PDB file of N, CA and C in Angstrom:
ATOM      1  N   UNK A  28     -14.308  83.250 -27.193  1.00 88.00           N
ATOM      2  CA  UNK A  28     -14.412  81.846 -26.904  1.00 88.00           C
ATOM      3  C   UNK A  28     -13.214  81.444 -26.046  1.00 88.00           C
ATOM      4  N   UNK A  29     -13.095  80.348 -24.825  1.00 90.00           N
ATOM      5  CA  UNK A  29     -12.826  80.121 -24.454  1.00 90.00           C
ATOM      6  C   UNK A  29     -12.335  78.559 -24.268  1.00 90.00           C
ATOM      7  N   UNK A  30     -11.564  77.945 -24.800  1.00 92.00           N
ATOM      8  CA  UNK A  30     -10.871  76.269 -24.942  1.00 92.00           C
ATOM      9  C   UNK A  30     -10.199  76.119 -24.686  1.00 92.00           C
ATOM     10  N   UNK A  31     -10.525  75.025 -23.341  1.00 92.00           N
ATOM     11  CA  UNK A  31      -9.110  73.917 -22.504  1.00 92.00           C
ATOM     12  C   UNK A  31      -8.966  72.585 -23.041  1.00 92.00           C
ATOM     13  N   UNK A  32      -8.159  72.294 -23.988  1.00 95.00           N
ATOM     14  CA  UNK A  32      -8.103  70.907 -24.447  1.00 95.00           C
ATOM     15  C   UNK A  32      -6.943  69.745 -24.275  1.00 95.00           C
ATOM     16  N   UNK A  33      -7.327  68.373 -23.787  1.00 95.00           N
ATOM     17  CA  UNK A  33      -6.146  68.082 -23.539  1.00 95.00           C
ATOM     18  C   UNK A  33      -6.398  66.524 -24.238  1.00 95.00           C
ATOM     19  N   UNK A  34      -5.944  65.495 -23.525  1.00 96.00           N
ATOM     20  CA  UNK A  34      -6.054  64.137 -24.625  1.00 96.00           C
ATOM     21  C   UNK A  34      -7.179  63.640 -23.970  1.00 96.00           C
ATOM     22  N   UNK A  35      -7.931  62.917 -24.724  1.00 96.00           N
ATOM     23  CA  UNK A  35      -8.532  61.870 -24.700  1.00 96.00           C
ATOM     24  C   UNK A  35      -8.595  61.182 -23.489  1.00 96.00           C
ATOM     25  N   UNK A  36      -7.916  60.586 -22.665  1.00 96.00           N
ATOM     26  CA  UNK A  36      -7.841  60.304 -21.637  1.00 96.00           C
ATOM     27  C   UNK A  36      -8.139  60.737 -20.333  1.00 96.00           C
ATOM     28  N   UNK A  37      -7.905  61.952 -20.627  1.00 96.00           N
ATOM     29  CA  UNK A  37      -8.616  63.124 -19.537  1.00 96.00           C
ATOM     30  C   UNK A  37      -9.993  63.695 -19.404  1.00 96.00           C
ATOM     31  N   UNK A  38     -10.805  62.851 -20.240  1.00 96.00           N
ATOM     32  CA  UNK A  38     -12.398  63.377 -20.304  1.00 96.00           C
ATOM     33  C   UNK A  38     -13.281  63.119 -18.999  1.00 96.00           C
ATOM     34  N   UNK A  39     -12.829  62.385 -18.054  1.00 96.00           N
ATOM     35  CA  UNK A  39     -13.285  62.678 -16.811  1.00 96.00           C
ATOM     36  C   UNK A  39     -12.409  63.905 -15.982  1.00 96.00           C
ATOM     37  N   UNK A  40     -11.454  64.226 -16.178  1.00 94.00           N
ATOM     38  CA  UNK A  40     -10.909  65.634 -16.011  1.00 94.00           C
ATOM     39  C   UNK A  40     -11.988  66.612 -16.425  1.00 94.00           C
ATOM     40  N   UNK A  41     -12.219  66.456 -17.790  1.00 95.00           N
ATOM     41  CA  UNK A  41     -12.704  67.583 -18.485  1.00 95.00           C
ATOM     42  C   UNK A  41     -14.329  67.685 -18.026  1.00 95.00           C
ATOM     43  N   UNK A  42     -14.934  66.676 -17.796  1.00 96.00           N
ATOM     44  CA  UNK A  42     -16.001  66.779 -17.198  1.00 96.00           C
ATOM     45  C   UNK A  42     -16.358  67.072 -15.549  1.00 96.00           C
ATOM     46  N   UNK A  43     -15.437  66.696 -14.725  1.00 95.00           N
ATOM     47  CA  UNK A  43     -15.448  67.305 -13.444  1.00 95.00           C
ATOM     48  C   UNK A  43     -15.366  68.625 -13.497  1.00 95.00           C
ATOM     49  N   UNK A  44     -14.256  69.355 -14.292  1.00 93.00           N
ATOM     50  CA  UNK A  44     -14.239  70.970 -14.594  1.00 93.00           C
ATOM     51  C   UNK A  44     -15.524  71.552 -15.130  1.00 93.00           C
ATOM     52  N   UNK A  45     -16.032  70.971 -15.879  1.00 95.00           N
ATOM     53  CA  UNK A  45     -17.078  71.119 -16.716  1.00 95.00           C
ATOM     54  C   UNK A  45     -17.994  71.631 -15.587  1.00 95.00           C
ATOM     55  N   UNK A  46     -18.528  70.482 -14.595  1.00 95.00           N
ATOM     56  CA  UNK A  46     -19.395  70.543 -13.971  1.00 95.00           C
ATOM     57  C   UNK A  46     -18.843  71.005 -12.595  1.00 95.00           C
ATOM     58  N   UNK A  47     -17.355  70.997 -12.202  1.00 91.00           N
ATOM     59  CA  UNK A  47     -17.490  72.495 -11.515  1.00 91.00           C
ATOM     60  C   UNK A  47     -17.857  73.882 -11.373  1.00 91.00           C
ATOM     61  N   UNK A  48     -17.347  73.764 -13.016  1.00 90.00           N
ATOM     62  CA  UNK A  48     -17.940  75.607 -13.420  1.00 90.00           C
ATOM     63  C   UNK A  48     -19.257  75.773 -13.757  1.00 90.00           C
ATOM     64  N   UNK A  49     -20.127  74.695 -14.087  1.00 93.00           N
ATOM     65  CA  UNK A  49     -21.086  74.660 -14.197  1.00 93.00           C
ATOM     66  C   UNK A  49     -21.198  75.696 -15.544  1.00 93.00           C
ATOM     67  N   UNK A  50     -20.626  75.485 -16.902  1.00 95.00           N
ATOM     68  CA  UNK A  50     -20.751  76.005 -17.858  1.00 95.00           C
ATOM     69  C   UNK A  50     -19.561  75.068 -18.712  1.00 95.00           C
ATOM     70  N   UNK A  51     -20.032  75.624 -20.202  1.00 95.00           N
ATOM     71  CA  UNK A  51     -19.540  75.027 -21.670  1.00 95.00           C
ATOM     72  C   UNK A  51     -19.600  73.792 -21.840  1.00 95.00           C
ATOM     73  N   UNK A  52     -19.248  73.316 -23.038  1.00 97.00           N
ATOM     74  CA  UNK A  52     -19.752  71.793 -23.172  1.00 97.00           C
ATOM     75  C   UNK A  52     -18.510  71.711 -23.862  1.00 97.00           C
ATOM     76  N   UNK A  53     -18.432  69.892 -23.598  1.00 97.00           N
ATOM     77  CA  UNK A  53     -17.374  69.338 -24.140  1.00 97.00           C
ATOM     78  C   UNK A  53     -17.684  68.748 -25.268  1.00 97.00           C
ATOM     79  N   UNK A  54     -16.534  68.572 -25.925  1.00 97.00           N
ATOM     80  CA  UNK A  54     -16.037  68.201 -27.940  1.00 97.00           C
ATOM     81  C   UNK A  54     -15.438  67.206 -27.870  1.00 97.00           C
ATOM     82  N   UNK A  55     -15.545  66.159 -28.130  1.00 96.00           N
ATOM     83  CA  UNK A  55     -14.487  65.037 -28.493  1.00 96.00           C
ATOM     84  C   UNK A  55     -14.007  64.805 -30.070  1.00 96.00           C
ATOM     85  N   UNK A  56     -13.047  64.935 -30.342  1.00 93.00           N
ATOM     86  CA  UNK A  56     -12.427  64.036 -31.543  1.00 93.00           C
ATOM     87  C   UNK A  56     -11.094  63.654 -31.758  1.00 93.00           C
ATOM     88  N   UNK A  57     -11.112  62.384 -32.088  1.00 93.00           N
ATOM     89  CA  UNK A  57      -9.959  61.854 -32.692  1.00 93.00           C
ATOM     90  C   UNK A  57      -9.354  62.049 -30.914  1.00 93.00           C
ATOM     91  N   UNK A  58      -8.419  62.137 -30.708  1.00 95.00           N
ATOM     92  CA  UNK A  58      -7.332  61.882 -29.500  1.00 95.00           C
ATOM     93  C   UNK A  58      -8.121  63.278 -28.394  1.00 95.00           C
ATOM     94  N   UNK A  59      -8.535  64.049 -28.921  1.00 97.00           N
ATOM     95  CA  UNK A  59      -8.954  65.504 -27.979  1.00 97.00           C
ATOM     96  C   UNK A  59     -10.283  65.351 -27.726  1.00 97.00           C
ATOM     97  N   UNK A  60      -9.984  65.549 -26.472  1.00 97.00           N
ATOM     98  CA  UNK A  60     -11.124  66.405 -25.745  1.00 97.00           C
ATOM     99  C   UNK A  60     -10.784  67.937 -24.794  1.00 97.00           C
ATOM    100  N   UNK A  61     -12.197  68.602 -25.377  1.00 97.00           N
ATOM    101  CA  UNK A  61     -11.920  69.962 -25.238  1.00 97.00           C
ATOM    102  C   UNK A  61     -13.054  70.990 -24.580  1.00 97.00           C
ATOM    103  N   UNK A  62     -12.648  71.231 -23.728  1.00 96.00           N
ATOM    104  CA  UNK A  62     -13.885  72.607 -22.842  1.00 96.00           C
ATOM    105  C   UNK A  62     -13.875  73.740 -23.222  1.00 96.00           C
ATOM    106  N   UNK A  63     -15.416  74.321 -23.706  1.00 96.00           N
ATOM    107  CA  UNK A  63     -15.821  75.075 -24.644  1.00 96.00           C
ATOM    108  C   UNK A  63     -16.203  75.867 -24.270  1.00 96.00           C
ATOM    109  N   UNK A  64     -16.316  77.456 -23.705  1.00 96.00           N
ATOM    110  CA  UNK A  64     -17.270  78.473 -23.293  1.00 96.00           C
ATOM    111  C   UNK A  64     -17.488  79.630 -24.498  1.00 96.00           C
ATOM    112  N   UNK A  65     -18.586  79.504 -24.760  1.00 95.00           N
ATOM    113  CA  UNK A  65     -18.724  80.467 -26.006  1.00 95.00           C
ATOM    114  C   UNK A  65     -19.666  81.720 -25.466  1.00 95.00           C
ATOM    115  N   UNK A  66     -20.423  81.392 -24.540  1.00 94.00           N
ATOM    116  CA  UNK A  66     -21.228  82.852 -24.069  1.00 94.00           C
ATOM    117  C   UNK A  66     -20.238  83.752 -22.916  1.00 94.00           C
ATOM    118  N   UNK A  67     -20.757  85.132 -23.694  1.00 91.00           N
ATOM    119  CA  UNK A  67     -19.808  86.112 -23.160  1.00 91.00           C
ATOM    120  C   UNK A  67     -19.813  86.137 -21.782  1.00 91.00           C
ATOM    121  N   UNK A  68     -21.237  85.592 -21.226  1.00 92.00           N
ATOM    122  CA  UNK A  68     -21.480  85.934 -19.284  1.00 92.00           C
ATOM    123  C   UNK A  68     -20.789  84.943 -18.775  1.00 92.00           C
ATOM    124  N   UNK A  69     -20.763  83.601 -19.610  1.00 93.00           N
ATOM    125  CA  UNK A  69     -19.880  82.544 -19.020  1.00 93.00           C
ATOM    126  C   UNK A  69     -18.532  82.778 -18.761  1.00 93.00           C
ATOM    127  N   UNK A  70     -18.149  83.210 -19.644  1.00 91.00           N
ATOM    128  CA  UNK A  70     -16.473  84.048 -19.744  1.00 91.00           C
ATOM    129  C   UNK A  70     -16.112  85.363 -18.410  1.00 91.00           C
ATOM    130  N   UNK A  71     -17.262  85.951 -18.725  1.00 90.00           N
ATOM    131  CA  UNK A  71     -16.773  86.820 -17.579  1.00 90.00           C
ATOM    132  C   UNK A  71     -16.660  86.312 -16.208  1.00 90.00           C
ATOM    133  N   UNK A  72     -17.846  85.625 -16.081  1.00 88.00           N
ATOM    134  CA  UNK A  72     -17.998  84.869 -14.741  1.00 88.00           C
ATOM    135  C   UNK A  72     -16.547  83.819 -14.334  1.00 88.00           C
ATOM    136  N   UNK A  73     -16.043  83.628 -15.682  1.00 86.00           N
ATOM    137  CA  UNK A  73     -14.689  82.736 -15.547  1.00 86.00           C
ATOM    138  C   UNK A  73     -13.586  83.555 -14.918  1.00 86.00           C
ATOM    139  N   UNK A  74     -13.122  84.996 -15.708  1.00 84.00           N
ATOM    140  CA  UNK A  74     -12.349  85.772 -15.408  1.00 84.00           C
ATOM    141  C   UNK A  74     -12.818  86.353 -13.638  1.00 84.00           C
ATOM    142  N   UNK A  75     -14.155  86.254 -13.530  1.00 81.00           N
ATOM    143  CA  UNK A  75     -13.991  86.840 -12.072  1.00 81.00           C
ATOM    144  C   UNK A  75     -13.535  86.116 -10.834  1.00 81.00           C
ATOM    145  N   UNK A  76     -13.394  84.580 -11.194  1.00 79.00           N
ATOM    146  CA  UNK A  76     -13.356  83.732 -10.667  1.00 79.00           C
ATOM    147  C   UNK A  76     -12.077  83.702  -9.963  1.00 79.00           C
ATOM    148  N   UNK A  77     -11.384  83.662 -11.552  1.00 77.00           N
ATOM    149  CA  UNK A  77      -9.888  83.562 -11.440  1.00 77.00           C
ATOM    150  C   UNK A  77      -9.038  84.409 -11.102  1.00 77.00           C
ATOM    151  N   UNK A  78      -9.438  85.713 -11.466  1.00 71.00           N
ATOM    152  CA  UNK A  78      -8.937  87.177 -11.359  1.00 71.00           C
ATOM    153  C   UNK A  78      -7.794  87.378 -10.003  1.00 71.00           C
ATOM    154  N   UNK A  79      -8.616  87.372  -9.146  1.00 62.00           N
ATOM    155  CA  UNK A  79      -8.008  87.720  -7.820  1.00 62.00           C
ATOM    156  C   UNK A  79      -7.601  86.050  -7.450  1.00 62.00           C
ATOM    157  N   UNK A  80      -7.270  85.096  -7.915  1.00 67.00           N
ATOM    158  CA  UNK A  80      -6.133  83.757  -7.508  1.00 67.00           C
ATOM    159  C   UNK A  80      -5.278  83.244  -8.185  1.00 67.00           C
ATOM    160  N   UNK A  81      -5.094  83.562 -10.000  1.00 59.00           N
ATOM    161  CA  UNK A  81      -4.329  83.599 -10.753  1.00 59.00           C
ATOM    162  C   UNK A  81      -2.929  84.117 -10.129  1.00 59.00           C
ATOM    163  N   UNK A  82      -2.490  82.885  -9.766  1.00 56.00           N
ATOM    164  CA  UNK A  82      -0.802  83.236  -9.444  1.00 56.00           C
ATOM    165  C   UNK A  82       0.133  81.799 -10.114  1.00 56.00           C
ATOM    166  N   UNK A  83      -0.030  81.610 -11.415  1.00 59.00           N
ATOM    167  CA  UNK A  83       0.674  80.718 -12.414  1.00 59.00           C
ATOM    168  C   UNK A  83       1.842  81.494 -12.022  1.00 59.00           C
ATOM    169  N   UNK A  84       3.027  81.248 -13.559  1.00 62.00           N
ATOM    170  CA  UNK A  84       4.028  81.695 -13.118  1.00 62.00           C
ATOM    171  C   UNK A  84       3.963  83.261 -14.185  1.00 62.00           C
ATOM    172  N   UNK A  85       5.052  83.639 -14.478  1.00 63.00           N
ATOM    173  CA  UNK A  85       5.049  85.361 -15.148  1.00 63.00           C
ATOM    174  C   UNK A  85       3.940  84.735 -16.455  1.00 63.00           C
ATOM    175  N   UNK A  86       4.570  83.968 -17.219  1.00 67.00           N
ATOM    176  CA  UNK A  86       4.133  83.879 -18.713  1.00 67.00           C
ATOM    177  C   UNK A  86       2.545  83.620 -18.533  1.00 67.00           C
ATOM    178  N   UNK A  87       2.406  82.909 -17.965  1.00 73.00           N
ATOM    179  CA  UNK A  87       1.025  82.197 -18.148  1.00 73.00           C
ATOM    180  C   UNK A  87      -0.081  83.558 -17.536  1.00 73.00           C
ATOM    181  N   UNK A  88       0.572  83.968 -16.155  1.00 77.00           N
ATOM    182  CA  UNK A  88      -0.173  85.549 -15.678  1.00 77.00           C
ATOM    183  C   UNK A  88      -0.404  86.366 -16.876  1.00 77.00           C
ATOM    184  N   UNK A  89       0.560  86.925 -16.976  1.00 81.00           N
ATOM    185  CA  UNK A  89       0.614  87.583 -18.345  1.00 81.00           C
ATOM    186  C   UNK A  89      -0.595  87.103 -19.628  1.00 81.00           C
ATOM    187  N   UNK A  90      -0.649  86.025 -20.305  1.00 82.00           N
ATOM    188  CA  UNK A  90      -1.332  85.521 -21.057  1.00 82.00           C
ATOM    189  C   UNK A  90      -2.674  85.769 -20.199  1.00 82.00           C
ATOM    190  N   UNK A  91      -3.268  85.452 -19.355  1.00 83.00           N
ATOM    191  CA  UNK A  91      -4.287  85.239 -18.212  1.00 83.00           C
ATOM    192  C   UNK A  91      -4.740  87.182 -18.692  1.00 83.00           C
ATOM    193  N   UNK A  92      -3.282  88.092 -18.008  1.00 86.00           N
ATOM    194  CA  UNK A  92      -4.065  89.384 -18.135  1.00 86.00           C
ATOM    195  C   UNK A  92      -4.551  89.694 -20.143  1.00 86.00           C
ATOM    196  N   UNK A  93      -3.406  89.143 -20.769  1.00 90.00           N
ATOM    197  CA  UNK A  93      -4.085  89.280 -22.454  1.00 90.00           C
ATOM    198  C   UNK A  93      -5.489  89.103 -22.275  1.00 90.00           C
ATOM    199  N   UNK A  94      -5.676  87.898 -21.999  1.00 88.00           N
ATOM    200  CA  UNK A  94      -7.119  87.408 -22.018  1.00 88.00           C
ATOM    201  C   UNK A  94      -8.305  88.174 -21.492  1.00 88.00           C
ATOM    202  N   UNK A  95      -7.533  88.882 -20.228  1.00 89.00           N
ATOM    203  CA  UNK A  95      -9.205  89.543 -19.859  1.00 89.00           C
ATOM    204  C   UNK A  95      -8.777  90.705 -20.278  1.00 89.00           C
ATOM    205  N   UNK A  96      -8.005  91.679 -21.225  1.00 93.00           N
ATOM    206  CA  UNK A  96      -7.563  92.814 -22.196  1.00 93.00           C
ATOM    207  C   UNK A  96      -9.194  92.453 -23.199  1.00 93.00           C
ATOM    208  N   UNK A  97      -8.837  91.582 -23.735  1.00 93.00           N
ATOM    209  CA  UNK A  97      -9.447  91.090 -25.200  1.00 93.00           C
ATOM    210  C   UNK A  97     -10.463  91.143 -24.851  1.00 93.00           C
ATOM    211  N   UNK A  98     -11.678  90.518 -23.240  1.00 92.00           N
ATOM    212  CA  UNK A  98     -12.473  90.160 -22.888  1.00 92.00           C
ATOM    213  C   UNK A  98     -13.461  91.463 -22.822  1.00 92.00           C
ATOM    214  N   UNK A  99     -12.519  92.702 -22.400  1.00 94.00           N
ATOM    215  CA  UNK A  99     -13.308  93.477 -21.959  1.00 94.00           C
ATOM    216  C   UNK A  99     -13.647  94.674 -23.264  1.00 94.00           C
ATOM    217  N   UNK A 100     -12.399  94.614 -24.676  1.00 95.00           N
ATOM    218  CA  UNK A 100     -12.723  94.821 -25.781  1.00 95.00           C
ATOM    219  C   UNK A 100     -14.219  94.564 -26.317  1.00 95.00           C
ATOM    220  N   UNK A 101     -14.108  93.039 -25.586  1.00 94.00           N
ATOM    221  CA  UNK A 101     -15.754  92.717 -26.409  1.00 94.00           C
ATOM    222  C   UNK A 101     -16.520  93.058 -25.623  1.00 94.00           C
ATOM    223  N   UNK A 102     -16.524  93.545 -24.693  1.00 93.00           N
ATOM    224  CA  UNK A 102     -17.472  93.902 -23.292  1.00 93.00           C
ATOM    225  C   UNK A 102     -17.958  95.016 -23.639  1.00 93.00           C
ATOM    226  N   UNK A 103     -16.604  96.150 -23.939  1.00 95.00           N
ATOM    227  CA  UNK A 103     -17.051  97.201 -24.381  1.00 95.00           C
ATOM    228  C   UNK A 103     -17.856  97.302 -25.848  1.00 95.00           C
ATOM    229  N   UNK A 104     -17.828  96.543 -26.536  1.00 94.00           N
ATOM    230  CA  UNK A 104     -18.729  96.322 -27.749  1.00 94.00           C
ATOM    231  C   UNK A 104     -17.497  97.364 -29.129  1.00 94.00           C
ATOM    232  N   UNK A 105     -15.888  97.209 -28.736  1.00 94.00           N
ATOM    233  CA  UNK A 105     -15.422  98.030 -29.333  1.00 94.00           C
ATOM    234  C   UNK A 105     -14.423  96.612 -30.453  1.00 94.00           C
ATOM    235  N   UNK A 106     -15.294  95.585 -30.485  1.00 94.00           N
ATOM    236  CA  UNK A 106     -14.404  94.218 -31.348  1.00 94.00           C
ATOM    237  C   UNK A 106     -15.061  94.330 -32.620  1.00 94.00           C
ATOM    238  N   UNK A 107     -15.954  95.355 -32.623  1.00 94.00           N
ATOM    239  CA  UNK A 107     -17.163  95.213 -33.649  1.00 94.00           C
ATOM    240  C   UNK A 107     -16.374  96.563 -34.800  1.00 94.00           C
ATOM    241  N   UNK A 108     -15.616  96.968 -34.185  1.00 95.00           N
ATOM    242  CA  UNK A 108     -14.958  98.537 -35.038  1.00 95.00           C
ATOM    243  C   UNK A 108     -13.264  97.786 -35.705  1.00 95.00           C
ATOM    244  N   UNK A 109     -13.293  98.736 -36.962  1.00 95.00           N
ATOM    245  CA  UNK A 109     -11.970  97.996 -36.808  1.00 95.00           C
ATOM    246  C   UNK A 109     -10.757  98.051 -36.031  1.00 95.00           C
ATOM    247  N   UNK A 110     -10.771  99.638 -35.224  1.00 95.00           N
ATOM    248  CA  UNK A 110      -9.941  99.881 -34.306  1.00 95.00           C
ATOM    249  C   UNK A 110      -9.434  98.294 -33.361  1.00 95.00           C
ATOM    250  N   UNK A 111     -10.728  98.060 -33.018  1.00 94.00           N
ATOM    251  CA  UNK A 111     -10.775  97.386 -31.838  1.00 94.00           C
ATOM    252  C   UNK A 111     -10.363  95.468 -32.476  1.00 94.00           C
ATOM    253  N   UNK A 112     -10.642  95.266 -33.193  1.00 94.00           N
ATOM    254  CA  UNK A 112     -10.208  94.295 -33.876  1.00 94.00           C
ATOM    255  C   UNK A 112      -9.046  94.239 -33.969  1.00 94.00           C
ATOM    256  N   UNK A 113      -7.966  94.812 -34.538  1.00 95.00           N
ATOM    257  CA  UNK A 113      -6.906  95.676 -34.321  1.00 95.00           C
ATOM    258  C   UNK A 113      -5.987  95.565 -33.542  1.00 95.00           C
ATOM    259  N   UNK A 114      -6.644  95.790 -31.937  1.00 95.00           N
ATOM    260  CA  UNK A 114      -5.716  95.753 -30.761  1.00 95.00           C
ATOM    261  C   UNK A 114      -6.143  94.143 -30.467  1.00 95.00           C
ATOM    262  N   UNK A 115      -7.341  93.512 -30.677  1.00 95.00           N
ATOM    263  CA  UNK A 115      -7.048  92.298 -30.333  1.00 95.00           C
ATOM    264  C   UNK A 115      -6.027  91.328 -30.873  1.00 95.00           C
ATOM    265  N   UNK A 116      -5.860  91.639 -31.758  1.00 94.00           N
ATOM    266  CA  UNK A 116      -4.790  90.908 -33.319  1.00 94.00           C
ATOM    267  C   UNK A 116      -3.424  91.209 -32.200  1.00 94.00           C
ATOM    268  N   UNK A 117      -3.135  92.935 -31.768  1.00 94.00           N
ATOM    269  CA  UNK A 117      -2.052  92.653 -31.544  1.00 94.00           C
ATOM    270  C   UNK A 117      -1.682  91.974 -30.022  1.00 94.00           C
ATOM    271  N   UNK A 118      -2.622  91.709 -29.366  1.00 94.00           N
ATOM    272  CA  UNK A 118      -2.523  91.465 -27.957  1.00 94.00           C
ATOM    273  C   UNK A 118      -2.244  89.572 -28.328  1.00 94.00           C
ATOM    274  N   UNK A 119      -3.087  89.336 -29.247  1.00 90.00           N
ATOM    275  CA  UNK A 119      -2.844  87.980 -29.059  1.00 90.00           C
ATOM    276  C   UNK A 119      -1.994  87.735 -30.040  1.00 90.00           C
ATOM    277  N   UNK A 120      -1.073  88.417 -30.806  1.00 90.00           N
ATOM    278  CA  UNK A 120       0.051  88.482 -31.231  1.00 90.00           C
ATOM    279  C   UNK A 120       0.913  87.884 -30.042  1.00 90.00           C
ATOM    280  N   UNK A 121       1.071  89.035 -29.461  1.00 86.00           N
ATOM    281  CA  UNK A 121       2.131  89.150 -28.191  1.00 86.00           C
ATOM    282  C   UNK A 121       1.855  87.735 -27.074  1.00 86.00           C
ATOM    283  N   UNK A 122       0.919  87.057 -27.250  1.00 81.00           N
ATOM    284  CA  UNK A 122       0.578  86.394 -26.446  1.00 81.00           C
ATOM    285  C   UNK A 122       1.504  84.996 -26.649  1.00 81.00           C
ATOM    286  N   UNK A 123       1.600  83.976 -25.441  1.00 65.00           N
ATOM    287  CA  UNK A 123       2.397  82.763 -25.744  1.00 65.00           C
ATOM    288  C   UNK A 123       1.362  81.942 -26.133  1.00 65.00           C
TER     289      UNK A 123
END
């Protein structure tokens, strides 16, 4: 799963993104609103997007590569073993 959440105030933010990517749906409560991608093709299609223009700064890159680590765990269908469960725990350990 995939969630960008920020305040309340930003829900025309969150809906222009929304309907840029043309995927996930938005959550409102209490002060948050939040962009949701829960299908795996949506996700990938996210990471391919970003892949090759992701130039944040070290930390956030970094976190960015965790993310498509974990992504492709479940890709490979190896999140389902406990091995693989495992390395996701520790990747998003390490993660900010």
């Amino acid at each position: 799963m995939f969630t960008l959440a920020e305040h309340i105030r930003d829900l025309n933010l969150m809906t222009n993104i929304k309907e840029t990517l043309k995927m996930g749906k938005i959550y409102k409560q209490n002060f948050i609103v939040a962009l949701t991608i829960t299908k795996n093709s949506e996700i990938n299609t996210l990471i391919n997007m970003f892949k090759s223009k992701f130039l944040c700064g070290a930390v956030k890159k970094l976190n960015f590569e965790d993310f498509c680590k974990i992504q492709e765990i479940i890709n490979s269908g190896l999140h389902k073993t406990e091995e693989g469960l495992n390395n996701i725990k520790i990747i998003k350990q390490e993660m900010n």
